[in-house]
XYZ file of C-alpha atoms in Angstrom:
773
model
C -0.036 -0.094 -0.013
C 1.165 3.649 -0.882
C 4.622 1.977 -2.047
C 6.332 4.799 -3.594
C 5.327 7.979 -1.898
C 8.978 9.391 -1.508
C 9.395 12.588 0.357
C 9.651 15.109 -2.357
C 10.467 18.918 -2.617
C 9.192 20.754 -5.479
C 9.669 23.889 -7.623
C 6.547 26.042 -6.990
C 6.593 27.511 -10.414
C 6.318 24.277 -12.004
C 3.887 22.309 -9.750
C 0.443 22.562 -11.604
C -1.849 20.403 -9.457
C -2.607 22.667 -6.659
C -5.224 22.441 -3.912
C -8.006 25.076 -4.220
C -11.013 26.452 -1.912
C -14.219 24.881 -2.447
C -17.261 24.304 -0.506
C -19.154 20.914 -0.679
C -22.784 22.070 -1.293
C -24.155 18.945 0.596
C -22.803 19.673 3.750
C -21.648 23.406 3.574
C -18.017 22.600 4.774
C -15.302 24.739 3.133
C -12.580 22.557 2.055
C -9.366 22.881 0.206
C -8.762 20.267 -2.116
C -8.296 19.043 -5.659
C -9.752 16.222 -8.074
C -7.496 14.118 -9.983
C -8.915 14.021 -13.468
C -7.715 10.609 -14.400
C -9.486 8.772 -11.453
C -12.190 11.528 -10.570
C -11.232 11.367 -7.133
C -11.785 14.537 -5.007
C -9.405 15.203 -1.916
C -10.469 17.884 0.477
C -9.047 18.872 3.970
C -9.583 21.783 6.485
C -7.920 22.582 9.617
C -8.809 24.408 13.009
C -7.736 27.824 13.636
C -4.066 28.173 14.588
C -3.172 28.422 18.340
C -2.439 31.868 19.559
C 0.031 30.317 21.918
C 1.257 26.402 22.853
C 1.007 23.892 20.161
C -1.488 23.960 17.201
C -4.357 21.652 17.145
C -3.361 18.039 16.081
C -6.335 17.321 13.803
C -8.448 18.071 10.480
C -11.578 17.595 8.816
C -11.488 15.556 5.449
C -13.298 14.342 2.573
C -12.886 12.288 -0.333
C -15.364 11.524 -3.149
C -14.804 8.337 -5.065
C -16.032 6.640 -8.098
C -17.037 3.033 -7.166
C -14.755 1.672 -9.570
C -11.870 2.498 -7.149
C -11.974 -0.167 -4.451
C -9.851 1.757 -1.773
C -8.036 5.024 -1.511
C -5.195 6.104 0.434
C -3.439 9.234 1.459
C -0.330 10.655 3.537
C -0.514 14.420 4.232
C 3.355 14.229 4.592
C 3.778 13.080 0.948
C 5.826 9.930 2.116
C 5.191 6.388 2.848
C 8.128 5.767 5.094
C 7.765 6.983 8.634
C 4.573 8.569 8.053
C 0.950 8.419 9.035
C -1.068 6.729 6.190
C -4.710 6.540 5.974
C -6.672 4.047 3.875
C -10.406 3.835 3.493
C -13.110 1.726 1.581
C -16.601 1.068 1.636
C -18.125 -2.377 2.909
C -21.832 -3.221 3.533
C -22.976 0.489 3.438
C -20.254 1.849 5.875
C -16.860 3.205 5.491
C -13.969 1.030 6.882
C -10.870 3.023 7.945
C -7.240 1.811 8.437
C -4.423 4.045 9.637
C -1.000 2.479 8.943
C 2.636 3.167 9.743
C 5.834 1.655 7.814
C 9.467 1.994 8.253
C 10.309 0.267 5.136
C 8.954 -0.490 1.684
C 6.641 -3.325 2.868
C 2.930 -3.472 3.735
C 2.568 -0.944 6.610
C 1.511 -1.975 9.831
C -1.763 -0.874 11.571
C -0.989 2.275 13.629
C -3.168 2.798 16.748
C -2.416 6.515 17.315
C -5.281 8.586 15.445
C -8.872 8.669 16.085
C -11.137 8.989 13.229
C -14.607 9.713 13.262
C -16.782 9.312 10.141
C -19.126 12.319 9.969
C -22.903 12.361 9.135
C -22.644 13.857 5.637
C -20.801 10.618 4.529
C -22.883 8.978 1.760
C -22.714 5.737 -0.336
C -24.677 5.195 -3.646
C -24.617 3.123 -6.963
C -21.871 5.515 -8.614
C -19.727 7.130 -5.821
C -19.024 7.115 -2.135
C -18.395 10.171 -0.078
C -16.433 9.925 3.165
C -16.453 12.861 5.363
C -14.212 12.351 8.470
C -12.589 14.184 11.526
C -9.056 13.126 12.061
C -7.771 13.554 15.521
C -4.025 13.111 16.546
C -3.404 12.961 12.846
C -0.728 15.811 12.329
C 1.713 14.426 14.127
C 2.909 10.697 14.835
C 5.983 8.516 15.950
C 8.953 10.173 14.345
C 7.309 12.739 12.137
C 4.466 15.368 11.711
C 3.193 17.940 9.123
C 3.461 21.825 9.455
C -0.133 23.220 9.428
C 1.596 26.662 9.177
C 3.319 25.892 5.938
C 2.466 27.295 2.545
C 4.636 24.588 0.771
C 3.285 21.052 1.127
C 3.103 18.274 -1.189
C 0.605 15.569 0.178
C 0.316 12.289 -1.694
C -2.672 10.155 -2.620
C -3.226 6.662 -4.099
C -6.148 4.748 -5.688
C -6.609 0.898 -6.158
C -9.036 -0.928 -8.447
C -8.190 -4.105 -6.703
C -10.122 -4.996 -3.449
C -8.423 -5.412 -0.049
C -8.306 -9.069 0.865
C -10.898 -8.838 3.830
C -13.093 -5.501 3.519
C -14.571 -5.946 6.967
C -11.223 -5.878 8.599
C -9.454 -2.477 9.146
C -6.095 -4.502 9.548
C -6.586 -6.406 6.370
C -3.842 -7.234 3.721
C -3.949 -5.423 0.640
C -1.796 -5.375 -2.632
C -0.019 -2.161 -3.951
C -2.232 0.611 -5.145
C -2.854 0.959 -8.923
C -2.171 4.660 -9.004
C -0.725 7.622 -7.063
C 0.160 11.059 -7.254
C 1.085 14.344 -5.485
C -0.115 17.880 -5.593
C 0.683 21.315 -3.888
C -1.169 22.430 -0.832
C -0.858 25.554 1.217
C -1.728 24.340 4.668
C -1.256 27.889 5.872
C -4.543 28.943 4.190
C -6.754 25.878 4.759
C -7.729 27.138 8.532
C -11.238 28.377 9.578
C -12.647 29.926 12.586
C -13.138 27.719 15.823
C -16.639 28.113 15.494
C -16.861 26.864 12.144
C -14.561 23.788 12.699
C -16.180 22.851 16.050
C -19.735 22.931 14.241
C -18.516 20.701 11.379
C -16.362 18.307 13.608
C -19.666 17.719 15.760
C -21.509 16.781 12.627
C -23.056 20.122 11.717
C -23.545 21.658 8.394
C -23.427 24.927 6.813
C -20.843 27.757 6.036
C -20.937 29.449 9.312
C -19.039 32.718 9.350
C -15.283 33.747 8.440
C -12.822 31.408 7.014
C -11.253 31.247 3.568
C -13.055 32.772 0.644
C -14.839 29.888 -1.084
C -16.071 28.916 -4.466
C -19.570 26.844 -4.303
C -19.882 24.144 -6.984
C -23.339 22.650 -7.682
C -23.058 18.983 -8.642
C -25.104 16.055 -8.143
C -22.014 13.451 -7.701
C -18.849 15.051 -6.645
C -17.731 17.986 -4.972
C -14.627 19.435 -6.725
C -12.482 22.512 -6.898
C -13.438 24.152 -10.219
C -10.839 24.701 -13.019
C -9.404 28.138 -12.626
C -8.507 28.979 -16.072
C -8.171 27.601 -19.663
C -4.700 26.914 -20.433
C -2.571 28.987 -22.812
C -1.781 27.460 -26.274
C 1.718 26.565 -27.218
C 3.660 25.991 -30.614
C 4.903 22.819 -29.179
C 3.898 20.533 -26.495
C 6.457 18.122 -25.503
C 5.553 14.930 -23.256
C 8.354 13.715 -20.992
C 11.316 15.205 -19.458
C 13.700 12.409 -20.107
C 16.803 13.004 -22.392
C 15.147 13.022 -25.586
C 12.343 15.320 -24.493
C 14.786 17.748 -22.705
C 17.037 18.029 -25.761
C 14.280 18.254 -28.028
C 12.681 21.008 -26.039
C 15.780 23.029 -25.806
C 16.561 23.190 -29.401
C 13.035 23.864 -30.689
C 12.914 26.770 -27.963
C 16.161 28.129 -29.087
C 14.585 28.262 -32.507
C 12.263 30.838 -31.161
C 9.060 28.445 -30.693
C 6.725 28.459 -27.824
C 7.451 25.149 -25.886
C 5.563 23.463 -23.079
C 7.721 20.591 -21.411
C 5.398 18.306 -19.372
C 7.016 15.910 -16.941
C 4.740 13.547 -14.803
C 7.359 13.150 -12.124
C 9.001 15.721 -9.757
C 12.364 17.034 -9.470
C 15.663 15.083 -9.300
C 18.741 17.119 -8.876
C 19.004 20.022 -6.354
C 19.236 22.715 -8.854
C 15.868 21.339 -10.345
C 14.128 21.501 -6.862
C 15.048 17.836 -5.665
C 15.493 17.438 -1.917
C 15.740 13.612 -1.385
C 19.251 13.969 0.286
C 21.595 11.273 1.510
C 21.760 11.612 5.156
C 25.569 12.292 5.092
C 24.892 15.458 3.043
C 21.996 17.079 5.076
C 23.044 20.459 6.159
C 26.424 20.171 4.643
C 25.832 20.192 0.730
C 23.239 20.929 -1.889
C 23.180 17.358 -3.039
C 20.325 14.918 -3.805
C 20.539 11.128 -4.368
C 20.289 11.908 -8.060
C 23.164 14.464 -8.051
C 25.861 11.974 -6.464
C 27.040 9.610 -8.989
C 28.331 6.973 -6.581
C 24.757 6.324 -5.250
C 23.551 4.655 -8.449
C 23.617 1.298 -6.957
C 21.172 2.429 -4.164
C 18.634 3.279 -6.709
C 17.729 -0.184 -6.656
C 17.772 -0.903 -2.942
C 16.384 2.129 -1.382
C 13.084 1.292 0.201
C 11.528 4.728 -0.505
C 12.198 4.658 -4.370
C 9.507 7.067 -5.517
C 11.537 7.774 -8.979
C 10.531 4.408 -10.363
C 7.195 4.344 -12.446
C 4.548 2.277 -10.590
C 2.378 1.824 -13.944
C 5.100 0.089 -15.803
C 6.297 -3.396 -15.013
C 9.896 -2.803 -15.691
C 12.239 -0.152 -14.171
C 11.342 3.232 -15.765
C 12.277 6.652 -14.238
C 9.209 8.744 -13.486
C 11.107 11.983 -12.547
C 12.873 15.053 -14.232
C 15.556 13.658 -16.278
C 13.667 10.222 -16.765
C 16.107 7.270 -17.254
C 18.910 9.758 -17.398
C 18.565 10.681 -13.610
C 18.614 7.272 -12.487
C 20.991 5.268 -14.680
C 24.631 4.560 -14.262
C 25.167 7.552 -16.976
C 27.475 5.243 -19.100
C 27.641 7.294 -22.268
C 29.025 5.891 -25.497
C 29.252 8.173 -28.616
C 27.258 6.419 -31.364
C 29.154 4.942 -34.147
C 28.407 5.189 -37.601
C 26.976 1.608 -37.777
C 24.454 2.623 -34.913
C 22.921 4.872 -37.297
C 23.383 2.684 -40.362
C 20.588 1.341 -42.994
C 22.141 -2.035 -41.927
C 20.649 -1.368 -38.234
C 17.345 -0.277 -39.629
C 17.648 3.314 -40.012
C 16.284 5.195 -42.894
C 19.034 6.429 -45.401
C 18.180 10.120 -44.120
C 19.653 9.297 -40.936
C 23.059 8.035 -41.458
C 24.749 11.204 -41.414
C 24.515 11.542 -37.769
C 28.098 12.960 -37.167
C 26.994 16.655 -37.236
C 24.615 15.917 -34.355
C 26.701 13.797 -32.457
C 29.256 16.520 -32.782
C 26.815 18.863 -31.354
C 25.920 16.600 -28.372
C 29.526 16.039 -27.526
C 30.067 19.847 -27.524
C 27.332 20.338 -25.140
C 28.055 17.344 -23.067
C 31.560 16.005 -23.395
C 32.052 12.209 -22.011
C 34.451 11.655 -19.348
C 36.259 8.343 -18.133
C 37.779 10.038 -15.163
C 34.672 11.815 -13.332
C 36.432 12.662 -10.079
C 37.327 16.266 -9.973
C 40.965 15.687 -9.060
C 41.370 13.495 -12.191
C 42.194 10.214 -10.460
C 40.344 6.728 -10.632
C 39.327 5.171 -7.728
C 38.219 1.657 -6.711
C 39.910 0.424 -9.917
C 41.034 -3.074 -8.821
C 38.322 -4.522 -10.870
C 39.599 -2.914 -14.019
C 42.985 -4.101 -13.368
C 41.979 -7.844 -12.941
C 39.490 -7.905 -15.949
C 42.139 -6.253 -18.043
C 44.422 -9.041 -16.971
C 41.681 -11.653 -17.890
C 40.953 -10.105 -21.474
C 44.415 -9.227 -22.472
C 45.550 -12.607 -23.540
C 42.464 -12.947 -25.662
C 43.592 -10.000 -27.911
C 42.005 -7.170 -26.198
C 43.668 -3.603 -26.584
C 43.140 -1.053 -23.952
C 41.834 2.165 -25.403
C 40.001 5.301 -24.495
C 36.767 4.105 -25.776
C 35.027 7.492 -26.936
C 38.325 8.319 -28.830
C 37.169 5.964 -31.695
C 33.360 5.070 -31.400
C 33.603 3.029 -34.564
C 36.251 0.468 -33.009
C 34.089 -2.254 -30.953
C 35.910 -5.267 -31.534
C 38.382 -6.657 -28.681
C 38.715 -3.328 -27.236
C 38.581 -2.391 -23.533
C 38.642 0.619 -21.536
C 37.717 2.843 -18.646
C 34.018 3.223 -18.168
C 32.599 6.846 -19.597
C 30.036 8.814 -18.351
C 28.224 12.145 -18.814
C 28.826 13.487 -15.371
C 30.248 16.922 -14.819
C 32.309 18.180 -11.908
C 31.876 14.985 -10.096
C 28.014 15.170 -10.166
C 25.342 13.750 -12.427
C 25.235 15.993 -15.630
C 23.315 14.952 -18.576
C 20.716 16.899 -20.219
C 19.222 18.038 -17.046
C 22.438 20.008 -16.035
C 22.903 21.372 -19.625
C 20.044 21.502 -22.092
C 17.572 22.057 -19.615
C 19.435 24.827 -18.014
C 19.600 27.016 -21.284
C 15.968 26.084 -22.013
C 14.982 27.560 -18.675
C 16.681 30.722 -19.562
C 14.186 31.493 -22.323
C 10.730 33.261 -21.901
C 9.169 31.010 -24.556
C 9.799 27.822 -22.658
C 7.868 26.451 -19.992
C 8.660 23.487 -17.744
C 5.892 21.917 -15.734
C 6.381 18.924 -13.216
C 3.797 16.402 -11.803
C 1.712 16.729 -15.148
C 0.817 13.572 -16.501
C -0.297 13.372 -20.109
C -3.050 10.913 -20.609
C -3.775 11.176 -24.255
C -3.462 13.593 -27.264
C -6.668 14.952 -28.450
C -7.173 14.651 -32.127
C -9.756 15.214 -34.654
C -8.708 12.482 -37.082
C -5.209 13.196 -38.030
C -5.011 16.699 -36.626
C -3.791 17.043 -32.853
C -5.216 19.889 -30.900
C -3.602 19.377 -27.712
C -3.231 16.949 -24.840
C -5.285 15.871 -22.038
C -3.379 15.908 -18.412
C -4.144 15.080 -14.874
C -3.658 18.875 -14.114
C -7.010 20.242 -12.432
C -5.678 23.677 -12.560
C -6.864 24.211 -16.161
C -10.439 23.244 -17.851
C -10.452 19.653 -18.199
C -6.762 19.128 -17.797
C -6.519 20.208 -21.442
C -3.392 21.901 -22.971
C -4.117 23.289 -26.502
C -1.716 23.962 -29.585
C -1.438 26.938 -31.405
C -2.610 26.807 -35.041
C -0.078 24.412 -36.965
C 1.386 23.408 -33.359
C 2.879 20.206 -32.720
C 2.871 17.539 -29.940
C 6.092 15.430 -29.422
C 5.964 12.291 -27.384
C 9.145 11.629 -25.267
C 7.850 9.408 -22.586
C 10.213 6.406 -23.306
C 9.505 3.088 -25.031
C 6.714 2.289 -22.715
C 5.390 5.674 -21.705
C 4.859 7.059 -25.315
C 3.458 3.789 -26.482
C 0.990 3.970 -24.047
C -0.086 7.488 -24.896
C -0.565 6.345 -28.415
C -2.749 3.597 -27.233
C -4.922 5.813 -25.217
C -5.043 8.165 -28.078
C -6.389 5.537 -30.475
C -3.411 4.714 -32.342
C -1.946 1.205 -32.387
C -3.062 -2.382 -32.647
C -6.619 -3.073 -32.278
C -5.985 -5.530 -29.054
C -4.474 -2.642 -27.193
C -7.165 0.158 -28.095
C -10.084 -2.197 -27.202
C -8.151 -2.581 -23.723
C -8.423 1.163 -23.536
C -11.822 1.393 -24.805
C -13.067 -0.859 -22.207
C -11.422 1.237 -19.320
C -14.063 3.219 -17.619
C -11.686 6.255 -17.136
C -9.617 6.184 -20.284
C -12.338 4.903 -22.767
C -14.310 7.907 -22.918
C -11.502 10.086 -23.962
C -10.689 7.786 -27.217
C -11.624 9.065 -30.557
C -14.144 6.865 -32.036
C -13.217 3.510 -33.631
C -13.635 5.072 -36.857
C -10.514 7.319 -36.404
C -8.485 4.410 -34.824
C -4.967 4.325 -36.591
C -3.636 1.024 -37.025
C 0.156 1.057 -36.393
C 2.492 -1.392 -34.946
C 2.988 0.215 -31.655
C 4.727 -1.931 -29.128
C 6.241 -4.519 -31.636
C 9.710 -4.669 -32.846
C 11.106 -4.066 -29.322
C 14.853 -4.782 -28.449
C 16.486 -5.030 -25.028
C 20.182 -6.289 -24.484
C 19.853 -9.881 -23.360
C 22.521 -9.856 -20.088
C 23.915 -12.455 -17.981
C 26.038 -11.897 -14.839
C 29.241 -13.707 -13.941
C 30.342 -13.267 -10.334
C 34.259 -13.807 -9.566
C 36.467 -13.028 -6.529
C 39.859 -12.038 -6.442
C 42.229 -11.081 -3.377
C 42.898 -7.844 -4.730
C 39.434 -6.632 -5.122
C 37.612 -4.126 -2.846
C 33.766 -4.632 -3.358
C 33.001 -1.582 -1.239
C 30.935 -3.365 0.966
C 28.846 -4.263 -2.216
C 27.759 -0.638 -1.906
C 25.148 -1.931 0.769
C 25.355 1.381 2.926
C 26.632 3.904 0.129
C 23.413 5.994 0.676
C 23.058 6.019 4.279
C 26.461 5.544 5.737
C 29.561 5.255 3.376
C 33.019 5.379 4.837
C 33.666 8.693 6.495
C 36.698 9.413 4.636
C 34.811 9.184 1.274
C 32.198 11.310 2.441
C 34.595 14.073 3.416
C 36.310 13.803 0.223
C 33.404 14.078 -1.794
C 31.707 16.969 0.135
C 35.094 18.992 -0.021
C 35.491 18.822 -3.774
C 33.251 16.305 -5.482
C 36.318 13.827 -5.751
C 36.948 10.195 -4.737
C 34.737 7.023 -5.076
C 31.542 8.981 -4.807
C 32.211 10.756 -7.855
C 31.753 7.910 -10.006
C 29.143 5.189 -10.652
C 29.843 1.752 -9.963
C 30.973 0.396 -13.554
C 34.573 0.577 -13.826
C 35.515 -1.014 -17.204
C 33.649 -1.904 -20.346
C 34.788 -3.941 -23.535
C 33.365 -5.420 -26.761
C 33.797 -8.161 -28.993
C 32.369 -9.199 -32.423
C 30.909 -12.779 -31.902
C 30.225 -15.043 -35.210
C 26.725 -16.413 -34.957
C 26.044 -19.727 -36.622
C 24.248 -18.315 -39.506
C 27.326 -16.331 -40.724
C 26.431 -13.149 -39.283
C 28.001 -11.204 -36.568
C 26.620 -10.053 -33.154
C 28.463 -7.885 -30.749
C 28.968 -8.430 -27.197
C 29.429 -5.733 -24.515
C 30.835 -6.247 -21.196
C 30.623 -4.233 -18.142
C 32.556 -4.833 -15.061
C 31.987 -3.440 -11.366
C 32.801 -4.222 -7.939
C 30.169 -6.111 -5.966
C 27.358 -8.375 -7.044
C 23.553 -8.216 -7.069
C 23.238 -11.981 -6.481
C 25.463 -15.099 -6.404
C 25.000 -19.091 -6.267
C 27.981 -21.033 -5.347
C 29.203 -24.163 -3.459
C 32.295 -22.542 -2.740
C 33.456 -20.750 0.310
C 34.449 -17.166 -0.616
C 35.317 -13.811 0.707
C 32.383 -11.663 0.052
C 34.233 -8.660 0.228
C 36.236 -9.615 -2.777
C 33.442 -10.039 -5.122
C 33.018 -8.203 -8.552
C 30.773 -8.921 -11.608
C 31.086 -8.898 -15.306
C 27.688 -8.519 -17.034
C 27.669 -9.623 -20.623
C 25.262 -8.213 -23.003
C 24.506 -8.906 -26.680
C 24.183 -5.590 -28.502
C 24.470 -4.517 -32.160
C 23.189 -7.385 -34.302
C 20.985 -9.054 -31.726
C 18.140 -10.958 -33.554
C 15.235 -11.339 -31.217
C 12.387 -8.964 -30.801
C 9.607 -8.770 -28.447
C 6.339 -6.805 -27.832
C 5.266 -4.583 -25.216
C 1.829 -3.306 -24.342
C -0.512 -2.623 -21.666
C -2.737 -4.850 -19.443
C -6.256 -4.473 -18.451
C -5.396 -1.834 -15.784
C -3.530 -0.041 -18.497
C -0.084 -0.943 -16.967
C 2.794 -1.023 -19.383
C 4.092 -4.554 -19.497
C 6.144 -6.822 -21.615
C 3.803 -9.090 -23.674
C 6.542 -11.096 -25.592
C 9.925 -10.932 -23.852
C 12.800 -9.824 -26.211
C 15.414 -12.068 -24.949
C 16.391 -15.310 -26.732
C 13.261 -15.250 -29.023
C 15.836 -16.384 -31.756
C 18.000 -19.368 -30.448
C 21.119 -17.834 -32.158
C 21.063 -15.037 -29.755
C 21.460 -17.546 -26.995
C 24.178 -19.805 -28.604
C 26.129 -16.519 -29.449
C 26.226 -15.355 -25.861
C 27.093 -18.678 -24.535
C 30.085 -18.477 -26.976
C 30.894 -14.994 -25.791
C 30.646 -15.850 -21.948
C 32.901 -18.811 -22.602
C 35.313 -16.536 -24.207
C 35.534 -14.382 -21.244
C 36.459 -17.074 -18.792
C 38.737 -18.963 -21.286
C 41.801 -17.282 -19.653
C 40.936 -17.412 -15.981
C 43.759 -19.665 -15.428
C 46.211 -16.832 -16.490
C 44.959 -14.678 -13.600
C 46.466 -15.959 -10.337
C 43.785 -15.960 -7.623
C 40.661 -15.355 -9.825
C 37.949 -17.634 -9.063
C 34.392 -17.698 -10.581
C 31.764 -18.205 -8.139
C 28.575 -17.927 -10.217
C 28.437 -20.364 -12.068
C 30.912 -22.257 -10.114
C 32.765 -25.453 -11.250
C 29.756 -27.535 -10.719
C 27.687 -25.716 -13.492
C 28.769 -25.287 -17.273
C 28.137 -21.974 -18.912
C 25.354 -23.669 -21.261
C 23.681 -25.101 -18.323
C 23.940 -21.784 -16.257
C 22.478 -19.685 -19.279
C 19.643 -22.081 -19.726
C 18.650 -21.960 -16.274
C 18.999 -18.246 -16.099
C 15.949 -16.381 -14.987
C 14.321 -14.313 -17.530
C 13.251 -11.760 -15.107
C 16.844 -10.714 -14.426
C 17.843 -10.428 -18.107
C 16.478 -7.301 -18.343
C 19.045 -4.559 -19.209
C 16.271 -1.534 -19.068
C 17.470 -0.637 -22.559
C 14.124 -0.890 -24.236
C 14.073 0.656 -27.670
C 11.939 0.129 -30.766
C 8.175 0.258 -29.792
C 7.434 3.137 -31.916
C 9.881 2.243 -34.653
C 11.105 4.605 -37.376
C 10.840 3.832 -41.139
C 9.449 4.612 -44.326
C 6.336 2.688 -44.638
C 3.139 2.895 -42.634
C 2.264 -0.521 -41.175
C 5.882 -1.585 -40.972
C 6.991 1.532 -38.763
C 5.103 3.832 -36.369
C 6.997 7.048 -37.257
C 8.240 8.250 -40.546
C 11.850 9.802 -41.415
C 10.794 12.980 -39.492
C 9.743 11.210 -36.447
C 5.951 11.993 -37.423
C 3.599 9.245 -36.437
C 1.943 7.975 -39.620
C -1.721 8.939 -40.259
C -1.307 12.178 -38.200
C -0.355 15.739 -39.316
C 1.537 16.954 -36.217
C 2.205 14.133 -33.834
C 5.976 13.218 -33.344
C 7.878 10.550 -31.199
C 11.391 11.513 -29.908
C 12.724 8.976 -27.810
C 14.183 5.412 -27.468
C 11.151 3.956 -28.772
C 11.821 5.038 -32.478
C 15.221 3.442 -32.371
C 14.809 0.502 -34.798
C 17.706 -1.740 -33.438
C 20.070 -1.889 -30.389
C 23.372 0.145 -30.914
C 26.842 -1.285 -29.925
C 26.637 0.178 -26.386
C 24.211 1.333 -23.712
C 21.761 3.417 -25.852
C 21.923 6.595 -23.768
C 24.464 8.394 -26.010
C 22.352 7.438 -29.247
C 19.104 8.573 -27.781
C 20.781 12.118 -27.142
C 22.219 12.361 -30.631
C 19.073 11.234 -32.023
C 16.988 13.901 -30.305
C 19.506 16.443 -31.613
C 18.969 15.220 -35.246
C 15.166 14.817 -34.592
C 14.530 18.343 -33.509
C 16.327 19.769 -36.699
C 14.175 17.602 -38.733
C 11.125 18.672 -37.133
C 11.967 22.170 -37.316
C 12.806 21.961 -40.960
C 9.257 20.222 -41.814
C 7.008 22.301 -43.701
C 3.752 23.314 -42.082
C 4.646 23.828 -38.522
C 4.160 27.014 -36.274
């Protein structure tokens, strides 16, 4: 329950969902609240007057108005699941069942007995909605935390679930994770009324009383909502998704003088964007978040309060400003000529990538020595792996000096870090865009679908309740660019009536999304979700006496070595200035059909898991992850399920048996010279398991490299591709896609660099295309 409510700070100028004053016409209570337009759930709260002396009252009155499709709702006024008071409620046999919970980690929260919650008489339940009005006493403070009822800057969290709790009669029942969640801005300091008003309502009375905030009365037969305050201003370009593709495209198009609105569904990431999720050792000492510090990469996957992962996608995907570029290891390989070749599926018009890659490199030069003192740290793994590969003919090089050389080469891992901190488009392209008056960034704004009249897109529908219908319009001849990633952009297309019929019917049957779809006569049948690639990856785990596995990164977020903390805080140098990968290598492998498939290797200290019969020293572990990359033959399919959650439908790994046999050959090559490295021992697989047996038994769920590409593949023919050579969606006049989903096949290395180069070229092509604003 309430799994990903991470404690978030925000930039007020870009947070559009805000609580507004309203009066429930059925009970006369003056609430401050908002309505989520996706689920049509209204959340409202009002507080007693502030104390003139001593502590403030520890209570409030709240209400939620919920369509019956939602089986239960939950909220945390602090905006965090961890160490916060959580409240959940659901109807059962004509009554509201209430459960207060508390959790110290990312598990099903325990029942928390502190609050006293009284359901008030204006609570109603009917065939379409249930409205719960309640008094919550002892609810603004709890074990280890509180909310500041005097603060003008708060971000409460909410969640809903379409899956019933296990035992609806039991407030302590088990329940599965919510199916959606969100945040909004709330000025607690304004949401107070007089003692006379509050005491009347708290005792079950109705009517406005006297005094209190200025309110707006809304007449409605089903819900009590804060009315929209305005019609949104139109833009030349609306860009959906603040990841690498969206940020670079937004910067280049705004640079050309066009008005640009960049909508990001998540919140801030790095400190300069308004993020405040700090490692404990940086609090009060440096303006650093988890996302700023390169060495905290491994903790992205182990932190119990991991609010940065999308909860409506069944693979790892970043839902915050920067997207995957804010939470990845930032490995950064300048694309090769082959990466953009017709052999790799690109149209001829895209093969001249060099000018755009040069533009990218000028804005964001890669580095394989990210520590500000120019030194490399924790490099024992690089040394050992180099000793393993050198007898096989590998040459040690600076990898980005010659991007076209990818056979039997190895070198230090390269990143897009800047000054010992995470760099990427957030630190570069976004900052220049933010300096322009014709550019606007808006966070916490989830685009649900594009609004179209046949082939013409008129704008986008969002969850933003501050504008009428959540609708953001385009200027005449304006354009929408989807940059939500391989899963996110595909889902927006499905919800907009674009894609295979089976996916569109799932949307049509959804009670919330279905009514927003165009009529079936306007559906556009394109292979959205097909042709998907991801690197199949296999981990080999070793030990060597020289290795320092850095405690397997276990306490790097909460309590890394004091000397490393001091060094990093002093000048952004040392171990914490680099993500965990230490060395990368490539080799060309001959497949049995006579073609070539490339293998990339990444070596890092530590291990995610291991399975061995050996006794071994855990502090000496390191991992080599071997990926198949350029030339991989398998393809899969992604889509949505009945809950509209993005999910793999056909896994893209080892669909073609040549991929498996080729990777087995590559793994056997890697370990073939182990005997020439004294002290080197492989513990997974150990000597009781052959490489083929190990690969055959490998859990497909752990083969995901999170390098998904191809769901909206680029091409020249509608039906075989989703977007044309200008990245325009076939069958539309003004809808484009610029993200990893248009990449037709995997590049040699991690696709981060290729996505950014692609965005540079895509922006130029879109601007040059006739008919635009």
